Short mmCIF file of C-alpha atoms in Angstrom, two decimals:
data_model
loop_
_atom_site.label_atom_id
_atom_site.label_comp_id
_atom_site.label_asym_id
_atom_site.label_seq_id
_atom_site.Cartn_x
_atom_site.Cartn_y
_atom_site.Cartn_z
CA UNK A 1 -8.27 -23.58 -0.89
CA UNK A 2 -11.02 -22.22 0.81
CA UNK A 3 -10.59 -18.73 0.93
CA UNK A 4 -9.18 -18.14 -2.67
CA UNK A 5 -9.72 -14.50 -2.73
CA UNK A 6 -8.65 -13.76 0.84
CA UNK A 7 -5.51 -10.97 0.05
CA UNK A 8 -4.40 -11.20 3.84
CA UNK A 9 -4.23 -14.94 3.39
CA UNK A 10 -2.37 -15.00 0.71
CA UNK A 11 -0.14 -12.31 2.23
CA UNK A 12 0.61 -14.25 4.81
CA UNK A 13 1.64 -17.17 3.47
CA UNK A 14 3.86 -14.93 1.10
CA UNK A 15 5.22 -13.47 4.19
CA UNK A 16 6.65 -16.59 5.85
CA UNK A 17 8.32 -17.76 2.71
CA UNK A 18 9.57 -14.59 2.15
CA UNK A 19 10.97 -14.88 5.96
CA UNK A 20 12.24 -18.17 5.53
CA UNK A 21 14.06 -16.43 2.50
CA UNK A 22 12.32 -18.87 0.01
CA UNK A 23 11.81 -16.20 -2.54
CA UNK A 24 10.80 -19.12 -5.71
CA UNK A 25 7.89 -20.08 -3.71
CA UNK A 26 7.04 -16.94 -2.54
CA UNK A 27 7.15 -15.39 -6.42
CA UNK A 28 5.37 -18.91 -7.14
CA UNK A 29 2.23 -17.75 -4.68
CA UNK A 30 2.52 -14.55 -5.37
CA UNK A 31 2.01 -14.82 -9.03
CA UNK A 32 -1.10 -17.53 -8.39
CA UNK A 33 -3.21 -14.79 -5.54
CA UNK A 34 -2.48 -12.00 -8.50
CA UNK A 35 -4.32 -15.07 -10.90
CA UNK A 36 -7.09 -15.51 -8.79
CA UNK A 37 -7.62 -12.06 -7.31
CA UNK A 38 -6.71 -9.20 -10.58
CA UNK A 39 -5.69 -5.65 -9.93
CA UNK A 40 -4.63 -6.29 -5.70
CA UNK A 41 -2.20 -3.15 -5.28
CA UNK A 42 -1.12 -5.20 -2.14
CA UNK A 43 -0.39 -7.90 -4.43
CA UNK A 44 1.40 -6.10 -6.55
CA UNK A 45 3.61 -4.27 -3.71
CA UNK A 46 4.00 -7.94 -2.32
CA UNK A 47 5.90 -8.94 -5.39
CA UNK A 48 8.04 -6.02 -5.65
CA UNK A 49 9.01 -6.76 -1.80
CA UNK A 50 9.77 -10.22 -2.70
CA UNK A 51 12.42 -9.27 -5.53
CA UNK A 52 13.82 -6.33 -3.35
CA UNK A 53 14.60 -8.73 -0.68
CA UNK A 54 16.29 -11.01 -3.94
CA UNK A 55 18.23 -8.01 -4.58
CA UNK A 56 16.76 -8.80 -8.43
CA UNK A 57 16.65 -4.80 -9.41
CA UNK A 58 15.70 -4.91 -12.99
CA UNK A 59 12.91 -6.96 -11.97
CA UNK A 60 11.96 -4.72 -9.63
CA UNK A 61 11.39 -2.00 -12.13
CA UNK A 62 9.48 -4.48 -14.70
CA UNK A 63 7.32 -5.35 -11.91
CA UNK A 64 6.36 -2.13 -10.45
CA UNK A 65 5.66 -0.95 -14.59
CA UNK A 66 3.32 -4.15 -14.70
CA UNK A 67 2.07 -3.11 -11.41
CA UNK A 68 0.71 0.26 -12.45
CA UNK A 69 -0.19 -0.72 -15.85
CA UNK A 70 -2.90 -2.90 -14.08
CA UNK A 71 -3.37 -0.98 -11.26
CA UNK A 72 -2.79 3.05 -12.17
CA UNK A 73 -5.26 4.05 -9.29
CA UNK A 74 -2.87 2.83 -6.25
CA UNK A 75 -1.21 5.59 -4.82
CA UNK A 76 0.41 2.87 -3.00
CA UNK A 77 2.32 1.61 -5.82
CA UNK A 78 3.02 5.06 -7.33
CA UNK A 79 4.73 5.85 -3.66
CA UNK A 80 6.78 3.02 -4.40
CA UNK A 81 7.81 3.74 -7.67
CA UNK A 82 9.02 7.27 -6.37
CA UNK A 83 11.27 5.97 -3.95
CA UNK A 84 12.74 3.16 -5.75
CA UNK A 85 13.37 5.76 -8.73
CA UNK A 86 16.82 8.11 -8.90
CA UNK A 87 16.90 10.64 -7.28
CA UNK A 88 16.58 13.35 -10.86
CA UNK A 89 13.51 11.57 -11.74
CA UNK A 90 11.03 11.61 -8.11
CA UNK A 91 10.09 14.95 -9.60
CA UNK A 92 8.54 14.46 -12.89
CA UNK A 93 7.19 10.44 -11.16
CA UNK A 94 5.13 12.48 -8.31
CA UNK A 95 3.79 14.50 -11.18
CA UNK A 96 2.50 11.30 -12.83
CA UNK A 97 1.11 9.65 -9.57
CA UNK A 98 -0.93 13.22 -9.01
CA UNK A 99 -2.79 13.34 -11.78
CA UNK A 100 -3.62 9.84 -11.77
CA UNK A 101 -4.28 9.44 -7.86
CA UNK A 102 -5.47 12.96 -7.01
CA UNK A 103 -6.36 12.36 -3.56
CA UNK A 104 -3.90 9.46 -1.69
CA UNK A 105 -2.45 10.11 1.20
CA UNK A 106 0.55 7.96 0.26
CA UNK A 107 1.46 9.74 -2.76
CA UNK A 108 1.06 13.22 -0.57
CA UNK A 109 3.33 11.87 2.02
CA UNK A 110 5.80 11.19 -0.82
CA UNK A 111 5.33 14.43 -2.33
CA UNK A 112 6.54 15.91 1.50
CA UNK A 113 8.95 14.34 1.65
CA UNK A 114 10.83 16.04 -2.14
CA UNK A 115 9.92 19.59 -0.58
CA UNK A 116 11.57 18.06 2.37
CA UNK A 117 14.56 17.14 0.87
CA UNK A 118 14.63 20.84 -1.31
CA UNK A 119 14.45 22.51 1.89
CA UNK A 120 11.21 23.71 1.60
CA UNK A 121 9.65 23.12 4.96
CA UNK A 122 6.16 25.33 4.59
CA UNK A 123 5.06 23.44 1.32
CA UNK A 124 6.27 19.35 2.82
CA UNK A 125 4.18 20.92 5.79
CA UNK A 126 1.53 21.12 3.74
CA UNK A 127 1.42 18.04 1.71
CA UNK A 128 2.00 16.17 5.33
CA UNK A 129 -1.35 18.05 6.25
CA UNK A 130 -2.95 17.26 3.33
CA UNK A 131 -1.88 13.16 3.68
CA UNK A 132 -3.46 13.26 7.31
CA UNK A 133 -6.72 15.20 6.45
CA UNK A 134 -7.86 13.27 3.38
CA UNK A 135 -6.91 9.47 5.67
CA UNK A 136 -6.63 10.72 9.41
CA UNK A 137 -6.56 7.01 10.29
CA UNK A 138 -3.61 6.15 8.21
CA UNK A 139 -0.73 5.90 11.06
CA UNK A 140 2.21 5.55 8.98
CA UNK A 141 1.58 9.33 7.71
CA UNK A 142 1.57 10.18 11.00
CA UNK A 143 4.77 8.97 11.86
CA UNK A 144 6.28 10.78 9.02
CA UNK A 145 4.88 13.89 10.01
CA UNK A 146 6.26 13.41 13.45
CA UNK A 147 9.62 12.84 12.28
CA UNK A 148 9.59 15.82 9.42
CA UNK A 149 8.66 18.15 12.88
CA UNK A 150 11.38 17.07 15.07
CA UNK A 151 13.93 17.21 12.26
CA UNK A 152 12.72 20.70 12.56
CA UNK A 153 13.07 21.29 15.66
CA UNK A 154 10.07 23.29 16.35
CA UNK A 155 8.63 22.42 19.50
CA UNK A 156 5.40 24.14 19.31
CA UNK A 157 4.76 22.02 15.69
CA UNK A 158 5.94 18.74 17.04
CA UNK A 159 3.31 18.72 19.80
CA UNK A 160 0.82 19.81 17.80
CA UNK A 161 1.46 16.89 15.53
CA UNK A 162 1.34 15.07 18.73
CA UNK A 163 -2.14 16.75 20.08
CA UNK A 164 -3.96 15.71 16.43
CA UNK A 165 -3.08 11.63 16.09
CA UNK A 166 -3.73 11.34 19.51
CA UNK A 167 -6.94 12.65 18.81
CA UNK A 168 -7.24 10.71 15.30
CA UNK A 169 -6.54 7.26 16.86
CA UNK A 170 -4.69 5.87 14.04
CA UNK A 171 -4.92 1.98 12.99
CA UNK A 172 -3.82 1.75 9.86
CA UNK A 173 -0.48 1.38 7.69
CA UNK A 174 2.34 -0.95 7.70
CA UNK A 175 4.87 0.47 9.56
CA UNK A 176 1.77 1.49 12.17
CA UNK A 177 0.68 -1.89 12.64
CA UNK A 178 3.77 -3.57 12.68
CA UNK A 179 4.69 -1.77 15.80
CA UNK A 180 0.71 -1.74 17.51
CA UNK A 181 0.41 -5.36 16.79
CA UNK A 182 3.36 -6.37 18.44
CA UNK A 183 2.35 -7.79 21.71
CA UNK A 184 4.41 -6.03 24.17
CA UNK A 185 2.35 -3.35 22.79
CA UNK A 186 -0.90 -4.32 22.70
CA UNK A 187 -2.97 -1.80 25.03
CA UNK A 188 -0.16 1.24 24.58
CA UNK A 189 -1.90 4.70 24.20
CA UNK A 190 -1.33 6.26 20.61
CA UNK A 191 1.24 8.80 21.51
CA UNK A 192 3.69 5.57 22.90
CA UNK A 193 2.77 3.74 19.08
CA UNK A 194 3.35 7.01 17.42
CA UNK A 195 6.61 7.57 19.21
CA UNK A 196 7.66 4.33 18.56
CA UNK A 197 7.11 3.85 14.84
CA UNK A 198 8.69 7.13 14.27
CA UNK A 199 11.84 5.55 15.90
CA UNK A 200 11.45 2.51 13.14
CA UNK A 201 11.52 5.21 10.18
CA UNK A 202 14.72 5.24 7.85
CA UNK A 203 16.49 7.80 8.38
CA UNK A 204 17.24 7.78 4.21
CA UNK A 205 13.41 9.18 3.95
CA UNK A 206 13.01 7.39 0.48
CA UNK A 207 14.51 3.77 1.66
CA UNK A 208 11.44 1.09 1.25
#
C-alpha cells in the first residue's frame, strides 16, 4: 500500500505465491502491479513465469503477444519469446527482436545461441561478444559465454572468457544473482559465481 509502484515489491510477493504454487493469486497481483505500474517488462516476464509454472501454454503465447504489444522495446521479453517459440520459427523471431531492440544484450545472447545450435561457432562468438560489450555487468551473459567456450573445448578461449568477467565484476541478471545472493555465497570472488551459475544453465540452451 505504500510503495504502489515498487516492481521488486510486487515481485516479491508474486514470487512467494508463485512458490507456494498459488498461481490465482499470483495472476491476481500480477495483473493489479501491471495496473498500477504500465509497460514493466519484468512484469510482463513475471506473468508469463506464472502460467509456465501452470503449464497453461496457450496462455503463455497470448501473454507474451500482449507483452510486446505494450512493451516492443524489451529485449527481455523478445528473448523469451525466442525460446518459448518452435524451433523453425527462432529464426525469422530474432529478426523481429533486432530491429526493434538493436542493442540488448539479451536478444544478442539469444541470437548466439541459433549460430550455436547451426554449428557456427565464429559468428555465436561474436554475438556472445557483442552481449558482454554493450552490458559488461550483465552476469547471466557471462555465464552463457562460459558455457558456449567449454562446449568448445578451447582452452585458450575459455580462460579468456574467464580473464574478462573477472575483470567486469558482474552483478546483474537472474540466473547471476540467484546464485551471488545466496548466502553461502556471499563474499565468493567472481570467477567461483561465474563457475557456479554456469553449472545452473540448462543444458537444452533455449529451456526458460
Amino acid at each position: 500500500k505504500k510503495c504502489p509502484k515498487s516492481t521488486p515489491l510486487w515481485l516479491c510477493y508474486a514470487n512467494l505465491e508463485i512458490e507456494a504454487k498459488e498461481y490465482s493469486r499470483a495472476r491476481s497481483l500480477l495483473e493489479t502491479a501491471r495496473m498500477k505500474i504500465q509497460k514493466d517488462p519484468e512484469l510482463w516476464l513475471a506473468a508469463i513465469n506464472v502460467e509456465e509454472k501452470a503449464r497453461n501454454k496457450k496462455v503463455v503465447k497470448q501473454i507474451i503477444a500482449k507483452a510486446l504489444q505494450e512493451c516492443p522495446g524489451a529485449g527481455i521479453l523478445w528473448a523469451h519469446a525466442i525460446a518459448t517459440d518452435p524451433a523453425p520459427a527462432r529464426k525469422s523471431r530474432s529478426y523481429d527482436a533486432l530491429k526493434r531492440c538493436s542493442d540488448d544484450p539479451h536478444v544478442f545472447i539469444s541470437v548466439a545461441k541459433l549460430f550455436w545450435l547451426d554449428g557456427k561457432q565464429r559468428k555465436a562468438r561474436n554475438w556472445f561478444n557483442r552481449a558482454i560489450t554493450v552490458r559488461p555487468n550483465l552476469g547471466d551473459a557471462w555465464a552463457w559465454f562460459y558455457r558456449f567456450e567449454k562446449d568448445q573445448q578451447r582452452k585458450s578461449k575459455i580462460q579468456r572468457v574467464l580473464k574478462k568477467c573477472i575483470e567486469a565484476e558482474p552483478s546483474h541478471g537472474a540466473r547471476w544473482c540467484a546464485v551471488s545472493k545466496k548466502v553461502e555465497n556471499e563474499g565468493s570472488k567472481t570467477e567461483a559465481i561465474l563457475k557456479l551459475v554456469e553449472e545452473t544453465l540448462p543444458r537444452d540452451v533455449f529451456e526458460v
